[in-house]
Tab-separated table of C-alpha atoms and ligand atoms in Angstrom:
chain	number	residue	atom	x	y	z
A	1	UNK	CA	-0.076	0.224	0.136
A	2	UNK	CA	1.405	3.227	-0.935
A	3	UNK	CA	1.632	6.585	1.103
A	4	UNK	CA	-1.839	8.159	-0.752
A	5	UNK	CA	-3.697	4.843	-0.147
A	6	UNK	CA	-2.322	4.961	3.647
A	7	UNK	CA	-3.525	8.373	4.110
A	8	UNK	CA	-7.026	7.923	2.730
A	9	UNK	CA	-7.427	4.451	4.689
A	10	UNK	CA	-6.682	6.483	7.966
A	11	UNK	CA	-9.103	9.363	6.887
A	12	UNK	CA	-11.746	6.808	6.158
A	13	UNK	CA	-11.506	5.375	9.489
A	14	UNK	CA	-11.336	8.685	11.155
A	15	UNK	CA	-15.007	9.489	9.419
A	16	UNK	CA	-16.342	6.486	11.615
A	17	UNK	CA	-17.834	4.559	8.379
A	18	UNK	CA	-18.891	1.038	8.320
A	19	UNK	CA	-16.819	-1.338	6.466
A	20	UNK	CA	-19.024	-1.612	3.424
A	21	UNK	CA	-19.196	2.342	3.039
A	22	UNK	CA	-15.102	2.252	3.591
A	23	UNK	CA	-14.881	-0.327	0.685
A	24	UNK	CA	-17.120	1.877	-1.628
A	25	UNK	CA	-14.990	4.863	-1.090
A	26	UNK	CA	-11.824	2.934	-1.784
A	27	UNK	CA	-13.094	1.911	-4.681
A	28	UNK	CA	-13.995	5.142	-5.920
A	29	UNK	CA	-10.739	6.623	-5.066
A	30	UNK	CA	-9.027	3.765	-6.912
A	31	UNK	CA	-11.447	4.376	-9.906
A	32	UNK	CA	-13.039	1.050	-9.530
A	33	UNK	CA	-16.841	0.274	-10.508
A	34	UNK	CA	-19.551	-0.006	-7.755
A	35	UNK	CA	-21.582	-2.923	-7.942
A	36	UNK	CA	-25.398	-3.193	-7.992
A	37	UNK	CA	-25.719	-4.364	-4.388
A	38	UNK	CA	-23.327	-1.451	-3.533
A	39	UNK	CA	-25.288	1.082	-5.296
A	40	UNK	CA	-28.416	0.116	-3.307
A	41	UNK	CA	-26.279	0.393	-0.138
A	42	UNK	CA	-25.099	3.851	-0.817
A	43	UNK	CA	-28.942	4.860	-1.382
A	44	UNK	CA	-29.823	3.070	1.843
A	45	UNK	CA	-26.775	4.042	4.312
A	46	UNK	CA	-24.886	6.857	2.439
A	47	UNK	CA	-24.706	10.426	4.204
A	48	UNK	CA	-25.366	13.288	2.177
A	49	UNK	CA	-21.719	14.445	3.488
A	50	UNK	CA	-20.190	11.367	2.471
A	51	UNK	CA	-22.066	10.735	-1.066
A	52	UNK	CA	-21.410	14.380	-1.687
A	53	UNK	CA	-17.336	14.100	-0.862
A	54	UNK	CA	-17.319	11.026	-3.160
A	55	UNK	CA	-19.293	12.512	-6.008
A	56	UNK	CA	-17.375	15.715	-5.773
A	57	UNK	CA	-14.085	13.679	-6.177
A	58	UNK	CA	-15.241	12.336	-9.134
A	59	UNK	CA	-16.619	15.549	-10.834
A	60	UNK	CA	-13.396	17.485	-10.190
A	61	UNK	CA	-11.413	14.582	-11.395
A	62	UNK	CA	-13.452	14.758	-14.558
A	63	UNK	CA	-13.954	18.080	-14.975
A	64	UNK	CA	-12.372	20.355	-12.499
A	65	UNK	CA	-14.247	23.085	-12.145
A	66	UNK	CA	-15.619	23.320	-15.539
A	67	UNK	CA	-19.276	23.805	-15.488
A	68	UNK	CA	-21.814	23.670	-18.509
A	69	UNK	CA	-25.026	25.490	-19.911
A	70	UNK	CA	-26.023	26.000	-23.383
A	71	UNK	CA	-28.583	28.794	-25.104
A	72	UNK	CA	-31.490	26.757	-26.309
A	73	UNK	CA	-35.247	26.585	-26.492
A	74	UNK	CA	-38.046	23.935	-26.911
A	75	UNK	CA	-40.564	23.450	-29.005
A	76	UNK	CA	-43.404	21.050	-27.712
A	77	UNK	CA	-45.611	20.408	-30.949
A	78	UNK	CA	-48.495	19.044	-29.051
A	79	UNK	CA	-49.803	18.634	-25.443
A	80	UNK	CA	-52.169	15.935	-26.640
A	81	UNK	CA	-51.436	12.060	-26.230
A	82	UNK	CA	-52.677	8.978	-26.860
A	83	UNK	CA	-50.826	7.458	-23.582
A	84	UNK	CA	-52.039	8.471	-19.863
A	85	UNK	CA	-48.918	8.301	-17.846
A	86	UNK	CA	-50.192	8.903	-14.196
A	87	UNK	CA	-47.096	11.472	-13.490
A	88	UNK	CA	-48.157	13.738	-16.557
A	89	UNK	CA	-49.406	16.986	-15.495
A	90	UNK	CA	-49.346	18.288	-19.193
A	91	UNK	CA	-51.084	16.136	-21.684
A	92	UNK	CA	-54.705	15.943	-22.759
A	93	UNK	CA	-56.250	13.216	-24.081
A	94	UNK	CA	-57.587	13.259	-28.106
A	95	UNK	CA	-61.175	13.150	-26.698
A	96	UNK	CA	-59.993	16.337	-25.051
A	97	UNK	CA	-58.233	18.005	-27.528
A	98	UNK	CA	-60.099	21.428	-27.598
A	99	UNK	CA	-58.297	22.178	-24.030
A	100	UNK	CA	-54.555	21.285	-25.625
A	101	UNK	CA	-52.445	22.683	-28.378
A	102	UNK	CA	-51.684	21.116	-31.775
A	103	UNK	CA	-49.000	23.100	-33.849
A	104	UNK	CA	-48.682	22.744	-37.541
A	105	UNK	CA	-45.155	22.839	-39.254
A	106	UNK	CA	-45.766	26.428	-40.280
A	107	UNK	CA	-46.485	27.384	-36.527
A	108	UNK	CA	-43.283	25.879	-35.210
A	109	UNK	CA	-41.390	27.330	-38.064
A	110	UNK	CA	-42.852	30.566	-36.919
A	111	UNK	CA	-41.403	29.892	-33.427
A	112	UNK	CA	-38.033	29.258	-34.915
A	113	UNK	CA	-38.044	32.152	-36.741
A	114	UNK	CA	-38.391	34.429	-33.328
A	115	UNK	CA	-34.934	33.480	-32.837
A	116	UNK	CA	-33.434	34.844	-36.118
A	117	UNK	CA	-30.413	36.843	-35.169
A	118	UNK	CA	-30.147	35.401	-31.667
A	119	UNK	CA	-27.253	33.107	-30.713
A	120	UNK	CA	-29.116	30.144	-29.611
A	121	UNK	CA	-27.436	26.585	-30.617
A	122	UNK	CA	-30.323	24.155	-29.832
A	123	UNK	CA	-33.938	23.344	-30.288
A	124	UNK	CA	-35.354	20.707	-28.054
A	125	UNK	CA	-38.376	19.104	-29.468
A	126	UNK	CA	-40.642	16.722	-27.840
A	127	UNK	CA	-44.339	16.509	-26.754
A	128	UNK	CA	-47.248	14.402	-26.784
A	129	UNK	CA	-48.010	11.723	-29.104
A	130	UNK	CA	-50.935	11.682	-31.714
A	131	UNK	CA	-51.506	9.978	-35.060
A	132	UNK	CA	-51.330	13.311	-37.083
A	133	UNK	CA	-47.780	13.979	-36.122
A	134	UNK	CA	-46.406	10.831	-37.737
A	135	UNK	CA	-43.296	10.239	-39.481
A	136	UNK	CA	-43.636	12.468	-42.329
A	137	UNK	CA	-44.828	15.353	-40.298
A	138	UNK	CA	-41.338	15.148	-38.476
A	139	UNK	CA	-39.272	14.454	-41.343
A	140	UNK	CA	-40.822	17.354	-42.939
A	141	UNK	CA	-40.464	19.694	-39.906
A	142	UNK	CA	-36.758	18.816	-39.442
A	143	UNK	CA	-36.172	19.430	-43.333
A	144	UNK	CA	-37.978	22.950	-42.780
A	145	UNK	CA	-36.097	24.011	-39.925
A	146	UNK	CA	-32.858	23.187	-41.531
A	147	UNK	CA	-33.797	24.967	-44.604
A	148	UNK	CA	-34.209	27.988	-42.589
A	149	UNK	CA	-31.354	27.864	-40.126
A	150	UNK	CA	-29.063	24.970	-41.025
A	151	UNK	CA	-26.785	25.360	-38.054
A	152	UNK	CA	-29.378	24.926	-35.413
A	153	UNK	CA	-29.059	21.686	-33.589
A	154	UNK	CA	-32.094	19.973	-33.742
A	155	UNK	CA	-32.265	17.663	-30.399
A	156	UNK	CA	-35.560	15.678	-31.002
A	157	UNK	CA	-37.911	12.897	-30.262
A	158	UNK	CA	-37.864	10.116	-27.363
A	159	UNK	CA	-38.150	6.553	-27.914
A	160	UNK	CA	-41.863	7.042	-27.003
A	161	UNK	CA	-42.643	9.206	-30.076
A	162	UNK	CA	-40.051	7.540	-32.105
A	163	UNK	CA	-41.553	3.934	-31.371
A	164	UNK	CA	-45.154	5.222	-32.223
A	165	UNK	CA	-44.216	6.838	-35.346
A	166	UNK	CA	-42.121	4.217	-36.959
A	167	UNK	CA	-44.266	1.201	-35.716
A	168	UNK	CA	-47.174	3.151	-37.819
A	169	UNK	CA	-44.834	4.054	-40.603
A	170	UNK	CA	-43.647	0.270	-40.870
A	171	UNK	CA	-40.387	0.722	-40.313
A	172	UNK	CA	-37.528	-0.553	-37.966
A	173	UNK	CA	-35.885	2.088	-35.621
A	174	UNK	CA	-32.784	1.892	-37.763
A	175	UNK	CA	-34.572	2.714	-40.852
A	176	UNK	CA	-36.546	5.377	-39.149
A	177	UNK	CA	-33.776	6.943	-37.582
A	178	UNK	CA	-31.576	7.012	-40.386
A	179	UNK	CA	-34.024	8.950	-42.544
A	180	UNK	CA	-34.824	11.441	-39.655
A	181	UNK	CA	-31.240	12.034	-39.676
A	182	UNK	CA	-31.075	12.651	-43.169
A	183	UNK	CA	-34.079	15.138	-42.628
A	184	UNK	CA	-31.899	16.971	-40.281
A	185	UNK	CA	-31.943	15.191	-36.610
A	186	UNK	CA	-29.144	15.946	-34.784
A	187	UNK	CA	-29.298	14.165	-31.488
A	188	UNK	CA	-32.171	12.512	-29.054
A	189	UNK	CA	-33.058	13.744	-25.703
A	190	UNK	CA	-33.282	11.486	-22.615
A	191	UNK	CA	-37.057	11.823	-22.069
A	192	UNK	CA	-39.512	8.916	-21.935
A	193	UNK	CA	-37.317	6.644	-19.710
A	194	UNK	CA	-38.986	7.224	-16.309
A	195	UNK	CA	-38.110	3.964	-14.381
A	196	UNK	CA	-37.121	0.829	-16.549
A	197	UNK	CA	-38.352	-1.972	-13.838
A	198	UNK	CA	-41.616	-3.465	-15.492
A	199	UNK	CA	-43.225	-3.372	-11.952
A	200	UNK	CA	-43.248	0.426	-11.806
A	201	UNK	CA	-42.963	1.084	-15.409
A	202	UNK	CA	-46.422	-0.513	-16.273
A	203	UNK	CA	-48.102	1.156	-13.137
A	204	UNK	CA	-47.086	5.071	-14.107
A	205	UNK	CA	-46.634	4.497	-17.563
A	206	UNK	CA	-48.665	1.497	-19.005
A	207	UNK	CA	-48.869	1.330	-22.658
A	208	UNK	CA	-45.825	3.618	-24.081
A	209	UNK	CA	-42.704	2.036	-25.178
A	210	UNK	CA	-41.227	-0.747	-22.994
A	211	UNK	CA	-37.808	-0.338	-21.296
A	212	UNK	CA	-36.473	-2.606	-23.679
A	213	UNK	CA	-37.698	-0.811	-26.619
A	214	UNK	CA	-36.595	2.558	-25.051
A	215	UNK	CA	-32.678	0.985	-25.411
A	216	UNK	CA	-32.924	-0.319	-28.511
A	217	UNK	CA	-33.966	3.039	-29.998
A	218	UNK	CA	-30.997	4.580	-28.379
A	219	UNK	CA	-29.065	1.588	-29.478
A	220	UNK	CA	-29.906	2.305	-32.974
A	221	UNK	CA	-29.625	6.064	-32.908
A	222	UNK	CA	-25.904	5.689	-31.296
A	223	UNK	CA	-25.311	2.841	-34.302
A	224	UNK	CA	-25.929	5.784	-36.548
A	225	UNK	CA	-23.675	8.137	-34.580
A	226	UNK	CA	-26.606	10.133	-33.121
A	227	UNK	CA	-25.758	10.824	-29.671
A	228	UNK	CA	-28.405	10.965	-26.837
A	229	UNK	CA	-29.076	11.688	-23.186
A	230	UNK	CA	-30.775	9.428	-20.623
A	231	UNK	CA	-33.120	10.473	-17.628
A	232	UNK	CA	-34.587	8.883	-14.553
A	233	UNK	CA	-37.907	9.900	-13.362
A	234	UNK	CA	-37.383	9.394	-9.182
A	235	UNK	CA	-39.159	10.014	-6.231
A	236	UNK	CA	-42.564	8.435	-6.534
A	237	UNK	CA	-43.264	4.861	-6.226
A	238	UNK	CA	-40.244	3.174	-7.169
A	239	UNK	CA	-37.704	1.759	-4.340
A	240	UNK	CA	-34.021	2.243	-4.272
A	241	UNK	CA	-33.299	-1.037	-5.865
A	242	UNK	CA	-35.559	0.072	-9.281
A	243	UNK	CA	-33.361	3.514	-9.438
A	244	UNK	CA	-30.176	1.236	-9.259
A	245	UNK	CA	-31.516	-1.474	-11.824
A	246	UNK	CA	-32.245	1.777	-14.241
A	247	UNK	CA	-28.603	3.090	-14.173
A	248	UNK	CA	-27.230	-0.442	-14.234
A	249	UNK	CA	-29.142	-1.151	-17.622
A	250	UNK	CA	-27.663	2.369	-18.787
A	251	UNK	CA	-24.607	1.522	-17.664
A	252	UNK	CA	-24.498	-1.789	-19.843
A	253	UNK	CA	-25.677	0.216	-22.840
A	254	UNK	CA	-23.138	2.853	-22.503
A	255	UNK	CA	-20.420	0.079	-22.233
A	256	UNK	CA	-21.630	-1.148	-25.731
A	257	UNK	CA	-22.117	1.983	-27.594
A	258	UNK	CA	-20.516	4.992	-25.778
A	259	UNK	CA	-23.324	6.936	-27.174
A	260	UNK	CA	-24.529	8.680	-24.295
A	261	UNK	CA	-23.800	12.351	-23.434
A	262	UNK	CA	-25.492	13.183	-20.032
A	263	UNK	CA	-27.653	11.925	-17.659
A	264	UNK	CA	-30.420	13.659	-16.309
A	265	UNK	CA	-32.130	12.563	-13.075
A	266	UNK	CA	-36.056	14.041	-13.082
A	267	UNK	CA	-37.335	14.797	-9.714
A	268	UNK	CA	-41.349	13.933	-9.969
A	269	UNK	CA	-43.327	16.659	-9.171
A	270	UNK	CA	-46.776	16.324	-7.641
A	271	UNK	CA	-48.967	19.167	-8.762
A	272	UNK	CA	-51.802	18.417	-11.237
A	273	UNK	CA	-51.619	14.744	-11.985
A	274	UNK	CA	-53.115	11.530	-10.931
A	275	UNK	CA	-49.772	10.658	-8.598
A	276	UNK	CA	-50.695	14.195	-6.800
A	277	UNK	CA	-51.062	12.220	-3.300
A	278	UNK	CA	-47.583	11.359	-3.667
A	279	UNK	CA	-45.230	13.904	-1.411
A	280	UNK	CA	-42.283	15.000	-3.451
A	281	UNK	CA	-38.610	14.123	-2.674
A	282	UNK	CA	-36.560	16.083	-0.154
A	283	UNK	CA	-33.590	18.290	-1.364
A	284	UNK	CA	-31.490	16.251	0.481
A	285	UNK	CA	-32.945	13.131	-1.296
A	286	UNK	CA	-32.463	14.978	-4.384
A	287	UNK	CA	-28.665	15.866	-3.920
A	288	UNK	CA	-27.899	12.291	-2.884
A	289	UNK	CA	-29.478	11.161	-5.899
A	290	UNK	CA	-27.414	13.167	-8.082
A	291	UNK	CA	-24.192	12.350	-6.189
A	292	UNK	CA	-25.275	8.131	-6.322
A	293	UNK	CA	-25.655	8.972	-10.210
A	294	UNK	CA	-22.149	10.420	-10.446
A	295	UNK	CA	-20.758	7.500	-8.910
A	296	UNK	CA	-22.605	4.568	-10.337
A	297	UNK	CA	-22.346	6.133	-13.783
A	298	UNK	CA	-18.587	5.949	-14.351
A	299	UNK	CA	-19.101	5.863	-18.149
A	300	UNK	CA	-21.071	8.681	-18.443
A	301	UNK	CA	-19.415	12.064	-19.128
A	302	UNK	CA	-21.946	14.222	-17.778
A	303	UNK	CA	-24.289	14.443	-15.057
A	304	UNK	CA	-27.386	17.235	-15.456
A	305	UNK	CA	-29.327	19.083	-13.007
A	306	UNK	CA	-31.942	20.213	-14.964
A	307	UNK	CA	-32.803	23.646	-13.451
A	308	UNK	CA	-36.167	24.230	-14.974
A	309	UNK	CA	-37.510	21.028	-13.000
A	310	UNK	CA	-35.246	21.112	-9.905
A	311	UNK	CA	-35.404	24.943	-9.516
A	312	UNK	CA	-32.015	27.068	-9.833
A	313	UNK	CA	-31.241	26.843	-5.716
A	314	UNK	CA	-31.096	23.037	-5.888
A	315	UNK	CA	-29.228	22.932	-9.281
A	316	UNK	CA	-26.884	25.531	-7.866
A	317	UNK	CA	-26.415	23.336	-4.865
A	318	UNK	CA	-25.919	20.139	-7.247
A	319	UNK	CA	-23.044	21.509	-8.846
A	320	UNK	CA	-21.015	20.159	-5.560
A	321	UNK	CA	-22.755	16.671	-5.877
A	322	UNK	CA	-21.372	15.335	-8.987
A	323	UNK	CA	-23.105	17.653	-11.400
A	324	UNK	CA	-21.415	19.475	-14.089
A	325	UNK	CA	-24.091	20.687	-16.497
A	326	UNK	CA	-27.296	22.936	-15.824
A	327	UNK	CA	-28.999	23.007	-19.017
A	328	UNK	CA	-29.946	26.124	-20.650
A	329	UNK	CA	-31.502	29.532	-21.157
A	330	UNK	CA	-34.784	27.992	-21.964
A	331	UNK	CA	-36.529	31.259	-22.489
A	332	UNK	CA	-39.821	30.131	-20.994
A	333	UNK	CA	-40.315	27.564	-24.060
A	334	UNK	CA	-41.501	24.705	-22.072
A	335	UNK	CA	-44.534	23.668	-19.907
A	336	UNK	CA	-43.746	20.354	-18.557
A	337	UNK	CA	-42.418	21.342	-15.338
A	338	UNK	CA	-44.513	24.457	-14.692
A	339	UNK	CA	-47.647	22.484	-14.886
A	340	UNK	CA	-46.374	20.076	-12.736
A	341	UNK	CA	-45.418	22.211	-10.020
A	342	UNK	CA	-41.903	23.210	-10.457
A	343	UNK	CA	-40.808	26.656	-8.446
A	344	UNK	CA	-40.041	27.594	-11.970
A	345	UNK	CA	-43.294	28.661	-13.281
A	346	UNK	CA	-41.642	30.767	-16.442
A	347	UNK	CA	-38.341	29.019	-17.039
A	348	UNK	CA	-36.124	31.390	-18.524
A	349	UNK	CA	-32.546	32.330	-17.306
A	350	UNK	CA	-30.073	34.916	-19.194
A	351	UNK	CA	-26.659	34.234	-19.796
A	352	UNK	CA	-25.503	36.535	-16.988
A	353	UNK	CA	-27.770	34.543	-14.612
A	354	UNK	CA	-26.452	31.155	-15.732
A	355	UNK	CA	-22.875	32.433	-15.232
A	356	UNK	CA	-23.516	33.914	-11.997
A	357	UNK	CA	-25.294	31.056	-10.595
A	358	UNK	CA	-22.138	28.852	-11.574
A	359	UNK	CA	-19.769	31.482	-10.729
A	360	UNK	CA	-21.126	32.003	-6.984
A	361	UNK	CA	-20.261	28.659	-6.138
A	362	UNK	CA	-16.775	28.652	-7.193
A	363	UNK	CA	-17.153	27.046	-10.505
A	364	UNK	CA	-16.128	27.742	-14.259
A	365	UNK	CA	-19.087	28.647	-16.438
A	366	UNK	CA	-18.634	27.305	-19.961
A	367	UNK	CA	-21.253	27.672	-22.616
A	368	UNK	CA	-21.386	24.541	-24.814
A	369	UNK	CA	-23.171	23.497	-27.896
A	370	UNK	CA	-25.144	20.189	-27.348
A	371	UNK	CA	-22.182	17.887	-27.775
A	372	UNK	CA	-20.160	19.476	-25.294
A	373	UNK	CA	-18.073	21.822	-27.604
A	374	UNK	CA	-17.015	25.088	-25.876
A	375	UNK	CA	-18.594	28.007	-27.517
A	376	UNK	CA	-17.420	30.299	-24.685
A	377	UNK	CA	-15.361	30.741	-21.489
A	378	UNK	CA	-17.436	33.078	-19.301
A	379	UNK	CA	-14.890	32.713	-16.572
A	380	UNK	CA	-13.245	36.313	-16.793
A	381	UNK	CA	-16.412	37.855	-18.456
A	382	UNK	CA	-17.494	40.906	-16.247
A	383	UNK	CA	-21.148	41.753	-16.527
A	384	UNK	CA	-21.923	45.525	-15.804
A	385	UNK	CA	-24.949	44.962	-13.251
A	386	UNK	CA	-22.528	42.410	-11.109
A	387	UNK	CA	-19.752	44.941	-10.994
A	388	UNK	CA	-22.168	47.664	-9.741
A	389	UNK	CA	-23.630	45.198	-6.775
A	390	UNK	CA	-19.975	44.296	-5.908
A	391	UNK	CA	-19.223	47.993	-5.550
A	392	UNK	CA	-22.326	48.305	-3.524
A	393	UNK	CA	-21.310	45.554	-1.095
A	394	UNK	CA	-17.613	46.344	-0.934
A	395	UNK	CA	-17.639	50.100	-0.218
B	1	V47	O1	-40.275	11.949	-19.959
B	1	V47	C1	-42.754	14.398	-17.136
B	1	V47	C2	-40.714	13.797	-17.151
B	1	V47	C3	-39.630	14.010	-19.141
B	1	V47	C4	-43.114	14.994	-14.629
B	1	V47	O2	-32.103	15.401	-22.696
B	1	V47	C5	-42.046	14.577	-15.350
B	1	V47	O3	-31.482	17.193	-22.248
B	1	V47	C6	-41.194	15.140	-13.427
B	1	V47	O4	-36.798	14.321	-20.493
B	1	V47	N1	-42.694	15.334	-12.706
B	1	V47	C7	-39.532	15.036	-20.461
B	1	V47	N2	-40.678	14.553	-14.132
B	1	V47	C8	-38.427	16.140	-20.179
B	1	V47	C9	-37.117	15.311	-20.468
B	1	V47	C10	-35.840	16.371	-20.599
B	1	V47	C11	-35.882	17.397	-19.952
B	1	V47	C12	-34.645	18.360	-20.149
B	1	V47	C13	-33.589	17.966	-20.795
B	1	V47	C14	-33.281	16.904	-21.499
B	1	V47	C15	-32.361	16.237	-22.225
B	1	V47	C16	-34.615	15.951	-21.275
B	1	V47	O5	-40.265	15.071	-18.181
B	1	V47	C17	-40.573	12.866	-19.518
B	1	V47	C18	-40.968	12.804	-18.068
B	1	V47	O6	-39.807	11.952	-17.437
B	1	V47	N3	-42.105	14.279	-16.658
B	1	V47	N4	-43.888	14.676	-16.186
B	1	V47	C19	-43.374	15.350	-13.671
B	1	V47	N5	-44.730	15.483	-13.120
B	2	SF4	FE1	-47.811	11.410	-23.143
B	2	SF4	FE2	-45.216	11.781	-22.435
B	2	SF4	FE3	-47.440	12.776	-20.811
B	2	SF4	FE4	-46.684	10.160	-21.185
B	2	SF4	S1	-45.232	11.960	-20.631
B	2	SF4	S2	-48.758	11.218	-21.274
B	2	SF4	S3	-46.347	10.026	-23.134
B	2	SF4	S4	-46.868	13.464	-22.993
C-alpha cells in the first residue's frame, strides 16, 4: 500500500464509516466500478456528506470546475397524447383535444423564426403523441427547420415518439432514424425513460414503449452516430433497487455504444397529475440522488441537473454533488414542469444569470453546444450589473 492509499485509509477510519461504505470509498478513489448491491447500499446508508465527497471527487477529476450550459429553447408540437402516464400534468387525451394545443409545421417554423439573429444553438423538440404528427410530419418539420437555419442543432423525439411513429410507418428503428437523420435530426433527448423496471413502468406509464424498446431506440441511434441523453424519473413509487436497476441498464448500454452524453435525474413533481397524493422527494434526497448517479454511472461523461425542473437553487447546490451541467437558457418555452408544480413557473435564464449561478459556487461557467464543444468561456467575462453590485457590497 502506498502513502496516498495509507492516508485515504486513515481518513476513512476517522470518519467512522462502516466497512462497506469504507470499501465503496476505496473503490471510488481507485477508479473501480461500484456494483449493483453497493449502489443500493449507497442509497440506504450513504450520508449526504459522504456521498457528496465521493461524487465531488469524481466530478473534479473528470471536469475540474468546468460547468456547462447552453443557449436553447424548446418546441412542444402538441400536448395531446394517446398515452396516459400517471405522473404527467401536461397532456390531454384526444377526446379533450380542445383543451390542448397542436401546432402545424408552419406554426413551429414561425416559433423558430422568432430566434432569427439570436445566438441560440439548440432547439429541443418533444411533446405528446398523436396520429397526425407522424413520421412524415417530423421529417418535413426537420427539413423545414434546416432549410431555414442549417446550423441550429435539432435535439428531438424520445423513444416514446420514435416507437409510435415508426411502428405506424412500418419501419425499423434503424431505417426510420436514418431517414430522420437525413432530414436534419442531430441528436435525441433523454425523455421517456421514467423507471425501466416493469413493476413500476407498467403502473405509472403503462402502454408506452417498454424499457427494452427505449434502450433499443437509443442503441440504434448510437449506431448511426446520433448522440443521446438519458433520464430517470425518481421520487414516486419506485424503490432504491429500481433506481439502481435503471442506472445499471444505462451503464451496460453505454459500455456497448459510448453514445450517451448526459444523465439527467428528473424529480417527480406532484401537482395536477394522477399521482398528486404522493409527497415529493426532499432536497437532501435530490442531492443524494445526483451524487449516487455520479458514482454509479462511471462511463457517463456528464450529469445534468435540469434547473427548470429542480429549481435554480437546488441546481446550484448540485454542482457540489457530482453535477457538471445545468441545461440552458430555455426562454420560457416548455410547459412540462411549470404545469407539474416546479418553482420555475416561467423558466428562463439569461446568460448573465447562468454565469452568476455557476460562478457564485466557485465553478467555471462554459457555454457549450449540444455535444459539449465549448462555445465560450465566461470565467473572466464581467457583467456591468455584477460590478455595480460588487461595488455596493464592498464600499
Ligand atoms: O419523459 C413528465 C418527465 C420528461 C413529470 O435530454 C416529469 O437534455 C417530473 O426528458 N414530474 C421529459 N418529471 C423531459 C426530458 C428532458 C428535459 C430536459 C432536458 C432533457 C435532455 C430531457 O419529463 C418525461 C418525463 O420523464 N416528466 N412529467 C412530472 N410531473
Ligand atoms: Fe404522453 Fe409523454 Fe405525458 Fe406520457 S409523459 S402522457 S407519453 S406526453
